[in-house]
Short mmCIF file of C-alpha atoms and ligand atoms in Angstrom, two decimals:
data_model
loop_
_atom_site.label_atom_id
_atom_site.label_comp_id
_atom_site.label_asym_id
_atom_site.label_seq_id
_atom_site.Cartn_x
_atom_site.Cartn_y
_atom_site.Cartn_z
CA UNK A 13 5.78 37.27 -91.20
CA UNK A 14 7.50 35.20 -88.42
CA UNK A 15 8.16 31.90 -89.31
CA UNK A 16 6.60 31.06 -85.89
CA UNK A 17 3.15 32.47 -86.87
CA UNK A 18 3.17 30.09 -89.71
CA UNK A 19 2.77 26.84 -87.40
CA UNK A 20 -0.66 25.01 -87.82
CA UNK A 21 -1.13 25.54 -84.02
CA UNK A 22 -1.20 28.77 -84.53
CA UNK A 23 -3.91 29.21 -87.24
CA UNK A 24 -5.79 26.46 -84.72
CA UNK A 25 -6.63 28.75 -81.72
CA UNK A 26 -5.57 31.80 -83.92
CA UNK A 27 -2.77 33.27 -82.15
CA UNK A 28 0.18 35.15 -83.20
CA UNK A 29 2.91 32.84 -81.29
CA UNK A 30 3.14 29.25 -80.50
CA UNK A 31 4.52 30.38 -76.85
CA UNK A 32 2.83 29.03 -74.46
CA UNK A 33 3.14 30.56 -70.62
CA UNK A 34 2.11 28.69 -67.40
CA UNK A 35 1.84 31.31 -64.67
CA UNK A 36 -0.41 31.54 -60.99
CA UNK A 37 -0.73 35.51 -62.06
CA UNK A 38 -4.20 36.51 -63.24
CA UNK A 39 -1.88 39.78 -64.29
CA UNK A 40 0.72 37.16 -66.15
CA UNK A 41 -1.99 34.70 -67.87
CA UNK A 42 -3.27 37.76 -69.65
CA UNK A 43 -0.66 40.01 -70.66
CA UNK A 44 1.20 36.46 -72.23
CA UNK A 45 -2.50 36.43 -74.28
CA UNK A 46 -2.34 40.21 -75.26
CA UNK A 47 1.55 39.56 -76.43
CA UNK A 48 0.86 37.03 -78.46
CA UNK A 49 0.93 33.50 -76.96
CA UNK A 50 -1.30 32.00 -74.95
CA UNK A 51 -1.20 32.08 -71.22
CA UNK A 52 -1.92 29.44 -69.07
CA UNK A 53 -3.53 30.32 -65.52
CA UNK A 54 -1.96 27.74 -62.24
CA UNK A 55 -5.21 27.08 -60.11
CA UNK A 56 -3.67 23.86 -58.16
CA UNK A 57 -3.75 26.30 -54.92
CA UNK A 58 -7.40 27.45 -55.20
CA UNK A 59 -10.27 26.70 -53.96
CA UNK A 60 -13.14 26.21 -56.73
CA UNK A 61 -15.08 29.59 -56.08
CA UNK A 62 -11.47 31.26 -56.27
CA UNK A 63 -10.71 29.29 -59.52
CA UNK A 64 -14.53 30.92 -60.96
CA UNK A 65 -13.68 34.51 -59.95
CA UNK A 66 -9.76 33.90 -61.18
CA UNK A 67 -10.78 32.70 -64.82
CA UNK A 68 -13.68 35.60 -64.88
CA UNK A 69 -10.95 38.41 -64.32
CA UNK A 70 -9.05 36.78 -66.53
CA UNK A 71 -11.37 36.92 -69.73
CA UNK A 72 -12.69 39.95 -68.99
CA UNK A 73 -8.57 41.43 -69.08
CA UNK A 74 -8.12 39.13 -72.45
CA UNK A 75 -11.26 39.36 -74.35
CA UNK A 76 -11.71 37.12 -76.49
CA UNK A 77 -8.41 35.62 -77.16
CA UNK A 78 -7.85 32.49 -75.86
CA UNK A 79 -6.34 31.68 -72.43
CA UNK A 80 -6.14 28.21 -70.48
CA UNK A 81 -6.68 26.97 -67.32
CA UNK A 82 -4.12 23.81 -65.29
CA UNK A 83 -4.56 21.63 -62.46
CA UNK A 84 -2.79 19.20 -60.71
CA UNK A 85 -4.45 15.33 -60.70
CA UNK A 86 -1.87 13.20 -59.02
CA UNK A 87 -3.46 9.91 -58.72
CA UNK A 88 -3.72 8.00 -55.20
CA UNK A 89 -5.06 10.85 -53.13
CA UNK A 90 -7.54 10.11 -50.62
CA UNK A 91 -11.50 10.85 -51.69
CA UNK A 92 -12.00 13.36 -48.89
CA UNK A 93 -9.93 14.40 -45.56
CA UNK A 94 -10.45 16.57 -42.72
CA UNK A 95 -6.65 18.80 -42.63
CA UNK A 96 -7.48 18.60 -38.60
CA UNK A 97 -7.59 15.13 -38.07
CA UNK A 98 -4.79 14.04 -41.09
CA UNK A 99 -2.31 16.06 -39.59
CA UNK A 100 -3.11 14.92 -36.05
CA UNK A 101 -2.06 11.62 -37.05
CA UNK A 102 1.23 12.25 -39.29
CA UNK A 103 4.33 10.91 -37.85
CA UNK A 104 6.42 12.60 -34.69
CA UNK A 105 9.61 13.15 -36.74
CA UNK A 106 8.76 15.08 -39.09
CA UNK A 107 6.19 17.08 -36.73
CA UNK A 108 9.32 17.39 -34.64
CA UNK A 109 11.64 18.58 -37.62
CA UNK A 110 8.78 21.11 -38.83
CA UNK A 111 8.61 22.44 -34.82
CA UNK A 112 12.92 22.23 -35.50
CA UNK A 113 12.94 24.18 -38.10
CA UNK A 114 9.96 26.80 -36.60
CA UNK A 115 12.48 27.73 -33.55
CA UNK A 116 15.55 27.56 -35.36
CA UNK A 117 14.61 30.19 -37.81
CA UNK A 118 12.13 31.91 -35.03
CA UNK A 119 9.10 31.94 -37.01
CA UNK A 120 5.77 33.13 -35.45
CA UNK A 121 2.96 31.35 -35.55
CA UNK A 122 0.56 32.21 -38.56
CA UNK A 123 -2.54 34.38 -37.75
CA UNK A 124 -4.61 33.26 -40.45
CA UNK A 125 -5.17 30.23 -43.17
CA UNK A 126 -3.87 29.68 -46.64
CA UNK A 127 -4.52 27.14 -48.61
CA UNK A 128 -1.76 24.86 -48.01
CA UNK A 129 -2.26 25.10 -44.16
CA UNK A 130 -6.13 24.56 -44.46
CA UNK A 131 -6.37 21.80 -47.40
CA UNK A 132 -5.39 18.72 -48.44
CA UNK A 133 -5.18 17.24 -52.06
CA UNK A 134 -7.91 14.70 -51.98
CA UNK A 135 -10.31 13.84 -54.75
CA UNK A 136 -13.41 15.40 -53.58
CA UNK A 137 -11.07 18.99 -53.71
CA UNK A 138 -10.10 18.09 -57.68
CA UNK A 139 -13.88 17.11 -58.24
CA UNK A 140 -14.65 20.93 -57.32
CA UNK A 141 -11.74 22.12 -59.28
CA UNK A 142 -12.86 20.61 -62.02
CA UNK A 143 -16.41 21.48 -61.93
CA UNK A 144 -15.28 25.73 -61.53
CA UNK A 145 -13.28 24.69 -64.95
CA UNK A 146 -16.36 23.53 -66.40
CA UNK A 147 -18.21 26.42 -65.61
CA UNK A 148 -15.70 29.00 -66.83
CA UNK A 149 -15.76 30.48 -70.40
CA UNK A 150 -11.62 29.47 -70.30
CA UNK A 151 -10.53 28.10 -73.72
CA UNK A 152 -7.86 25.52 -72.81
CA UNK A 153 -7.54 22.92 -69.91
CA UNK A 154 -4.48 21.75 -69.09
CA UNK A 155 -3.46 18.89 -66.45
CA UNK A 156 -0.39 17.83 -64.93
CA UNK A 157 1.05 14.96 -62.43
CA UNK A 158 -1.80 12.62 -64.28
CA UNK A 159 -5.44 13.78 -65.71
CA UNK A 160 -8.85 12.41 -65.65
CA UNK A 161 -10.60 10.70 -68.65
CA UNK A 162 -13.80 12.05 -67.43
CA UNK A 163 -12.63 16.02 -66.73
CA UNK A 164 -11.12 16.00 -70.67
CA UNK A 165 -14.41 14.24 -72.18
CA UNK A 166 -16.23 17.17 -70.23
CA UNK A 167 -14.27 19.69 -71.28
CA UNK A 168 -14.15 18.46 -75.22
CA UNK A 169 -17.63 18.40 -75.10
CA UNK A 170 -17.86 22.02 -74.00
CA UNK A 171 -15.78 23.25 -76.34
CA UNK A 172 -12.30 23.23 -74.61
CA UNK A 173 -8.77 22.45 -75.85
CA UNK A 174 -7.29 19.41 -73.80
CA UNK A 175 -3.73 19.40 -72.58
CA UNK A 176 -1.48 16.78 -70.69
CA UNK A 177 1.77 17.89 -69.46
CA UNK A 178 3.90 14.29 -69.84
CA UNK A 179 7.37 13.77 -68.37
CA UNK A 180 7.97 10.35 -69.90
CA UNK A 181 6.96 8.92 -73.14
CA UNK A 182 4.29 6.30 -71.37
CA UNK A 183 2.67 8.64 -70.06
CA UNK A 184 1.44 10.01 -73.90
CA UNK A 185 -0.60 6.62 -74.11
CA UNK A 186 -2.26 7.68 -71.47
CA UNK A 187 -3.36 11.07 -72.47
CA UNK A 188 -4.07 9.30 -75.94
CA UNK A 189 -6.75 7.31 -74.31
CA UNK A 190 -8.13 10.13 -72.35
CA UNK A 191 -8.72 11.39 -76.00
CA UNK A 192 -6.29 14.94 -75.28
CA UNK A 193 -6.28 17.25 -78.06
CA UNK A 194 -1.93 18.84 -77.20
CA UNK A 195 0.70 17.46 -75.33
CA UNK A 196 3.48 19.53 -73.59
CA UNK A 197 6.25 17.45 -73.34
CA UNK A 198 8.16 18.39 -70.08
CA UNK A 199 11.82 17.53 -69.56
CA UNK A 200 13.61 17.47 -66.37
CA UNK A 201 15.31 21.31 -66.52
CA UNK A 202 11.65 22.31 -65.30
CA UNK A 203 10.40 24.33 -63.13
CA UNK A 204 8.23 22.85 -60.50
CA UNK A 205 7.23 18.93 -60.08
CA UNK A 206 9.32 17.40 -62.60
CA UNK A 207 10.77 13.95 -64.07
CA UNK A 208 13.91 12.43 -64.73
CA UNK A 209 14.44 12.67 -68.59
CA UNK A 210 15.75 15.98 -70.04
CA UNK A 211 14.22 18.14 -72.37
CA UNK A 212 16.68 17.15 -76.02
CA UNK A 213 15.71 13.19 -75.11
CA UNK A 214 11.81 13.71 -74.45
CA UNK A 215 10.28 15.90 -76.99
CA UNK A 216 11.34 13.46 -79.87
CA UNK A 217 9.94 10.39 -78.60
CA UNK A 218 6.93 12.11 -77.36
CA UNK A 219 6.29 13.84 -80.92
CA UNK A 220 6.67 10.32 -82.23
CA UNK A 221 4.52 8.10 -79.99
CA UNK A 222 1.60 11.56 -80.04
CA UNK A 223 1.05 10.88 -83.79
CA UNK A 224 -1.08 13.44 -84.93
CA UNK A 225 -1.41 15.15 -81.49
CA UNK A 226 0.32 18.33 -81.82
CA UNK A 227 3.52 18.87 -78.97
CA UNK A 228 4.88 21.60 -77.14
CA UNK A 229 8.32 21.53 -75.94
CA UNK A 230 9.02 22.50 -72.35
CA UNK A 231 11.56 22.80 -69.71
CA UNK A 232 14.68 24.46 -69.52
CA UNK A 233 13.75 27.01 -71.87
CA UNK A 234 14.85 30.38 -71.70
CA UNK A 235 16.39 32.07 -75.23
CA UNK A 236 14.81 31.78 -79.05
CA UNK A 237 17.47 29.47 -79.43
CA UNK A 238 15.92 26.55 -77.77
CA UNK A 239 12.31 27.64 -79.08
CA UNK A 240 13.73 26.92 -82.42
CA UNK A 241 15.12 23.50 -81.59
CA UNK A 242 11.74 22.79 -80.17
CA UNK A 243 10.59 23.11 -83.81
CA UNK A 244 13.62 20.94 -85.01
CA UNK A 245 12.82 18.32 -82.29
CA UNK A 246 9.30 18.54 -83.91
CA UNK A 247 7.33 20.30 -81.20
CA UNK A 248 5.04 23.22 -82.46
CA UNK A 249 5.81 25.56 -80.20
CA UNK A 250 7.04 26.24 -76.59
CA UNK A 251 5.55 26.08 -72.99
CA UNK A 252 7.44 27.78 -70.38
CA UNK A 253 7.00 28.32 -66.62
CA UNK A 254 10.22 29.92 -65.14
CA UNK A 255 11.01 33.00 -67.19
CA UNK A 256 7.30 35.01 -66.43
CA UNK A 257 8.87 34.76 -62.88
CA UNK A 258 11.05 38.10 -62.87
CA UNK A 259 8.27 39.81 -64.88
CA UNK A 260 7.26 43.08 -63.17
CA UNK A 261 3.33 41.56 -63.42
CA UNK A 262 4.12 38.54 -61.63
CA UNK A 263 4.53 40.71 -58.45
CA UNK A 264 7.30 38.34 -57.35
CA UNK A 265 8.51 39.27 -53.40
CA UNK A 266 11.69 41.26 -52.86
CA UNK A 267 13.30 37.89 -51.13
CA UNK A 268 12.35 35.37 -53.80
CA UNK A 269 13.30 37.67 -56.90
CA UNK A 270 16.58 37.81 -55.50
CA UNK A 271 17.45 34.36 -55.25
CA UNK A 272 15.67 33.95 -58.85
CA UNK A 273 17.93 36.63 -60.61
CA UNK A 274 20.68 35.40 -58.58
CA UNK A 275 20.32 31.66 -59.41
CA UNK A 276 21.94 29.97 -62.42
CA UNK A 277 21.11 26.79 -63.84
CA UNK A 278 23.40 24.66 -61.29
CA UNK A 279 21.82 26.80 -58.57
CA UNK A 280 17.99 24.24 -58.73
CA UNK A 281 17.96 21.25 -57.39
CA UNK A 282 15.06 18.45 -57.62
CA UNK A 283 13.71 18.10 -54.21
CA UNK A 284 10.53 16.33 -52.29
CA UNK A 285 10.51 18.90 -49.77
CA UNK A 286 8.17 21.09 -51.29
CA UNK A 287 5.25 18.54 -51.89
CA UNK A 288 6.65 15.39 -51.04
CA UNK A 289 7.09 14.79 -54.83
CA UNK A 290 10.35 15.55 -56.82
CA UNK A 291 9.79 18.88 -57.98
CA UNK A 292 12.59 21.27 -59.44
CA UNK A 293 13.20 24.50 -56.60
CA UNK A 294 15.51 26.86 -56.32
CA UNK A 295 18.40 25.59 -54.42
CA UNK A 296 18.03 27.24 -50.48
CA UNK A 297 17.81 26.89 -46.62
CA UNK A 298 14.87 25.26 -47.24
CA UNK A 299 15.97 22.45 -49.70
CA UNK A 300 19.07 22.30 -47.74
CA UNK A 301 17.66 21.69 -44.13
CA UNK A 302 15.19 18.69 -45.81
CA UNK A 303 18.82 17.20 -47.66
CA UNK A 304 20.94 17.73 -44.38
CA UNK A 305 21.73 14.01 -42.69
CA UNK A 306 19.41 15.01 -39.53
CA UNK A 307 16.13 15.95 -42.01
CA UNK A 308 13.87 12.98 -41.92
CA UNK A 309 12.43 11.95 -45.33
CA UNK A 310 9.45 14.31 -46.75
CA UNK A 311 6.68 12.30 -46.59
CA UNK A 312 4.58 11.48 -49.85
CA UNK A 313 2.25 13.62 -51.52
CA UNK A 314 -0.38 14.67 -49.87
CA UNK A 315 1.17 14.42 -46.30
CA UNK A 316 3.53 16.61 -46.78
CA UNK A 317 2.24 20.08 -47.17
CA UNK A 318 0.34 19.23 -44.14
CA UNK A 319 3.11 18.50 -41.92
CA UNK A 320 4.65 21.59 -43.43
CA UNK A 321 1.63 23.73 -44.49
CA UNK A 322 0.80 25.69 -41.08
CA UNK A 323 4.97 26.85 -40.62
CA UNK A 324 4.95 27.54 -44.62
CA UNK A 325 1.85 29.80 -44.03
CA UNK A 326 3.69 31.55 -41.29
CA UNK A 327 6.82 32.14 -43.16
CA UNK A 328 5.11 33.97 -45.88
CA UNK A 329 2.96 36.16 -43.71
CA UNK A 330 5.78 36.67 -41.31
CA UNK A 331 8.19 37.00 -44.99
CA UNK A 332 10.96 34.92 -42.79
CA UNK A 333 13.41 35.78 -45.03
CA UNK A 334 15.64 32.68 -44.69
CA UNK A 335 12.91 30.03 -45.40
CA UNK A 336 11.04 31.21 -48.25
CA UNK A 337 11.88 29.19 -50.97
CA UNK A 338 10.49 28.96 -54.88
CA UNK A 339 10.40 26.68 -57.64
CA UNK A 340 12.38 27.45 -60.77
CA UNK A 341 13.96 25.81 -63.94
CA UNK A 342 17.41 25.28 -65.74
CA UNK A 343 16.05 28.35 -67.41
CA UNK A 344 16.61 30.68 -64.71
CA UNK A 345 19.44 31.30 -65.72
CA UNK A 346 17.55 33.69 -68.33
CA UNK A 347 16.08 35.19 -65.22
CA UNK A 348 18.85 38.42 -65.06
CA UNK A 349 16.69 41.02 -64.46
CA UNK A 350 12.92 41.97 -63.62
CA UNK A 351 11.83 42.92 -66.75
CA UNK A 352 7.48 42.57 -68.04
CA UNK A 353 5.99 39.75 -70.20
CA UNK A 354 5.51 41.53 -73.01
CA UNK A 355 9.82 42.22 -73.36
CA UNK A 356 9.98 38.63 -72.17
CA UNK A 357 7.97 37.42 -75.71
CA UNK A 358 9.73 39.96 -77.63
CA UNK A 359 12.90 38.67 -76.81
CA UNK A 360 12.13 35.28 -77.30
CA UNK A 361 10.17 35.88 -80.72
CA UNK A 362 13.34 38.15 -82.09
CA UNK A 363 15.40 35.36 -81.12
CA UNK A 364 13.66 32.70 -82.81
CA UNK A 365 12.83 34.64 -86.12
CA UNK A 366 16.31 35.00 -86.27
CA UNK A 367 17.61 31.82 -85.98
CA UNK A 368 14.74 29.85 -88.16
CA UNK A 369 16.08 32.58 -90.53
CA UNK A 370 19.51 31.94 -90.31
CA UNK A 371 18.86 28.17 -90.63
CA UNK A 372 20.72 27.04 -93.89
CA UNK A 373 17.84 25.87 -95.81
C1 FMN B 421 6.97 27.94 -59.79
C2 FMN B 421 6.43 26.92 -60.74
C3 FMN B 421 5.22 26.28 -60.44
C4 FMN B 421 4.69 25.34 -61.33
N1 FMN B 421 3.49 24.76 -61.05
C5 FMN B 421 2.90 23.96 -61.97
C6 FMN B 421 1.57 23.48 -61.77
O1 FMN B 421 0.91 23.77 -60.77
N2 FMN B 421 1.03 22.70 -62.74
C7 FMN B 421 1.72 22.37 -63.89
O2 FMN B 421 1.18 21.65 -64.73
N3 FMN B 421 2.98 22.81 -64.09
C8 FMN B 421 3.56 23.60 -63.17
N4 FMN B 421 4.83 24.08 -63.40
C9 FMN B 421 5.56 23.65 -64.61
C10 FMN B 421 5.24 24.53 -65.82
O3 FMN B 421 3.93 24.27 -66.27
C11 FMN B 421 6.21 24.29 -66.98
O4 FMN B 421 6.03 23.00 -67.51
C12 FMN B 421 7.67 24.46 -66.61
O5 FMN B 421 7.84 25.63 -65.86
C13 FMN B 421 8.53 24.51 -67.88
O6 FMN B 421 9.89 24.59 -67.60
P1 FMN B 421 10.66 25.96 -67.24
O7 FMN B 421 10.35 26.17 -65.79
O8 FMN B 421 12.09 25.66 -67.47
O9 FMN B 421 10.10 27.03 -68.12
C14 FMN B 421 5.38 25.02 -62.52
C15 FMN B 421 6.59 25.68 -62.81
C16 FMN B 421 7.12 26.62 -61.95
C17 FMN B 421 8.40 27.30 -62.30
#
């Protein structure tokens, strides 16, 4: 057997792998499940109904293996906002370097919504999030930028497997109190929203302060080799974000796959100018027009995916080639070709049998 199916987190939810993949593709989530692991569906960007019909395709393509569920619950948002009248009141200069950027790159207007152009992060929007959660039959609920004591003493009651992705080791109290059943410790290689300690310094402190909680190890992770230092840094397993990217399933555009099997490691950068957070993207014209001496400052989370939401929403329908951007990790550098998920865990599981077996003992 693998060493890897040995791990007690594995006997816990009954899975073959302690790989754990966070992914916005219904088509991802599951076939991570049917290889193996378990696979984590994004839902920050939809709407509750969405997140109800998302989670219902999902079980029905998994069965009865267990999948999860993440949102985002920054703290500080605003209980409830109307996107019309927010963005009527956000400041000229960045209005005026959105409009900028708009002409500069000649990007239509958008004919229709999505959901950054039509919503704002506000408490009311998590509420129904959470609720759709609730409702589902999904197995594991995962938060990230914060959590809510209430949402995880819901979902333990129902049944559900709590997890708190943490970028710092104070933030583990936190998810202690909240009562969290796994912690994914997330270094600063990540993909997406990320913080400022790396990957090697975090999961050891965050193992130690967890206790009993068990920890994943993510960020930055893209061969067997790191899966089994993960182990050796006393994680119990792996979550990763970045690699599912160039996986055939993921349906990844022609322009973004590109710059993703393009990109090495020194090709991401940690910007605010996707969300007005620092979040780890894919270096581009995009991240480089926000960092240029002329690019006001993003503003803070929520504000700016509204100042930015409507020409965003434009560039993807219109597929403006030179503004669409993505977020990606250190680990991208893994990213060489489109391959599927289920290659993707094979690779890593070879990899990581064969170094736990190589380990002098
Ligand atoms: C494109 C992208 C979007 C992400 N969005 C979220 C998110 O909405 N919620 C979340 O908890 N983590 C999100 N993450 C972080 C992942 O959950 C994971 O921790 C991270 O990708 C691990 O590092 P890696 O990218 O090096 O694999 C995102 C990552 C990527 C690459």
């Amino acid at each position: 057997m693998n060493p890897l199916s040995e791990l007690p987190i594995c006997q816990k939810l009954d899975i073959k792998y302690p790989i754990f993949g966070f992914s916005h593709s219904v088509e991802v989530t599951a076939a991570i499940c049917k290889a193996g692991g378990v696979g984590i569906y994004g839902a920050t960007r939809d709407m509750p109904e969405r997140i109800v019909s998302q989670l219902a395709k999902i079980r029905e393509l998994v069965g009865d293996r267990p999948f999860g569920v993440d949102l985002l619950l920054p703290k500080g948002m605003q209980e409830d906002a109307d996107f019309a009248a927010v963005e009527a009141m956000l400041p000229q200069e960045q209005k005026d370097f959105v409009a900028y950027l708009a002409d500069k790159y000649k990007v239509p207007p958008a004919t229709e919504d999505n959901f950054f152009s039509s919503q704002i992060r506000t408490n009311a929007l998590f509420d129904g999030q959470i609720d759709a959660v609730m409702e589902s039959s999904v197995d594991l609920f995962a938060t990230g930028i914060g959590g809510r004591k209430d949402a995880v003493e819901r979902a333990k009651k129902l049944g559900k497997m709590t997890v708190a992705l943490v970028g710092a080791p104070k933030h583990v109290l936190a998810a202690k109190d909240w009562g969290i059943d796994l912690i994914v410790a997330q270094g600063h290689e990540a993909g997406g929203h990320t913080g400022k300690i790396t990957t090697l310094a975090l999961v050891p402190q965050v193992v130690d302060i967890a206790g009993d909680i068990p920890v994943l190890a993510a960020g930055g992770i893209g061969d067997g080799r790191q899966v089994a230092a993960s182990l050796a840094l006393g994680a119990q397993g792996a979550w990763l974000g970045t690699l599912w990217l160039a996986a055939r399933e993921h349906k990844t555009g022609a322009v973004l796959m590109k710059q993703i099997l393009e990109a090495g490691s020194a090709d991401t950068v940690v910007s605010r100018a996707h969300s007005g957070k620092p979040a780890r993207l894919i270096k581009s014209t995009w991240t480089e027009e926000w960092a240029s001496p002329e690019a006001p400052e993003p503003l803070p989370m929520p504000l700016h995916q509204v100042v930015t939401g409507p020409l965003l929403a434009a560039v993807e329908e219109h597929q403006v080639e030179a503004l669409i951007y993505g977020g990606a990790g250190q680990s991208v550098a893994w990213c060489q070709e489109e391959t599927t998920v289920d290659a993707i865990m094979q690779r890593l599981i070879t990899e990581t049998g064969a170094v736990l077996t190589a380990l002098p003992r």
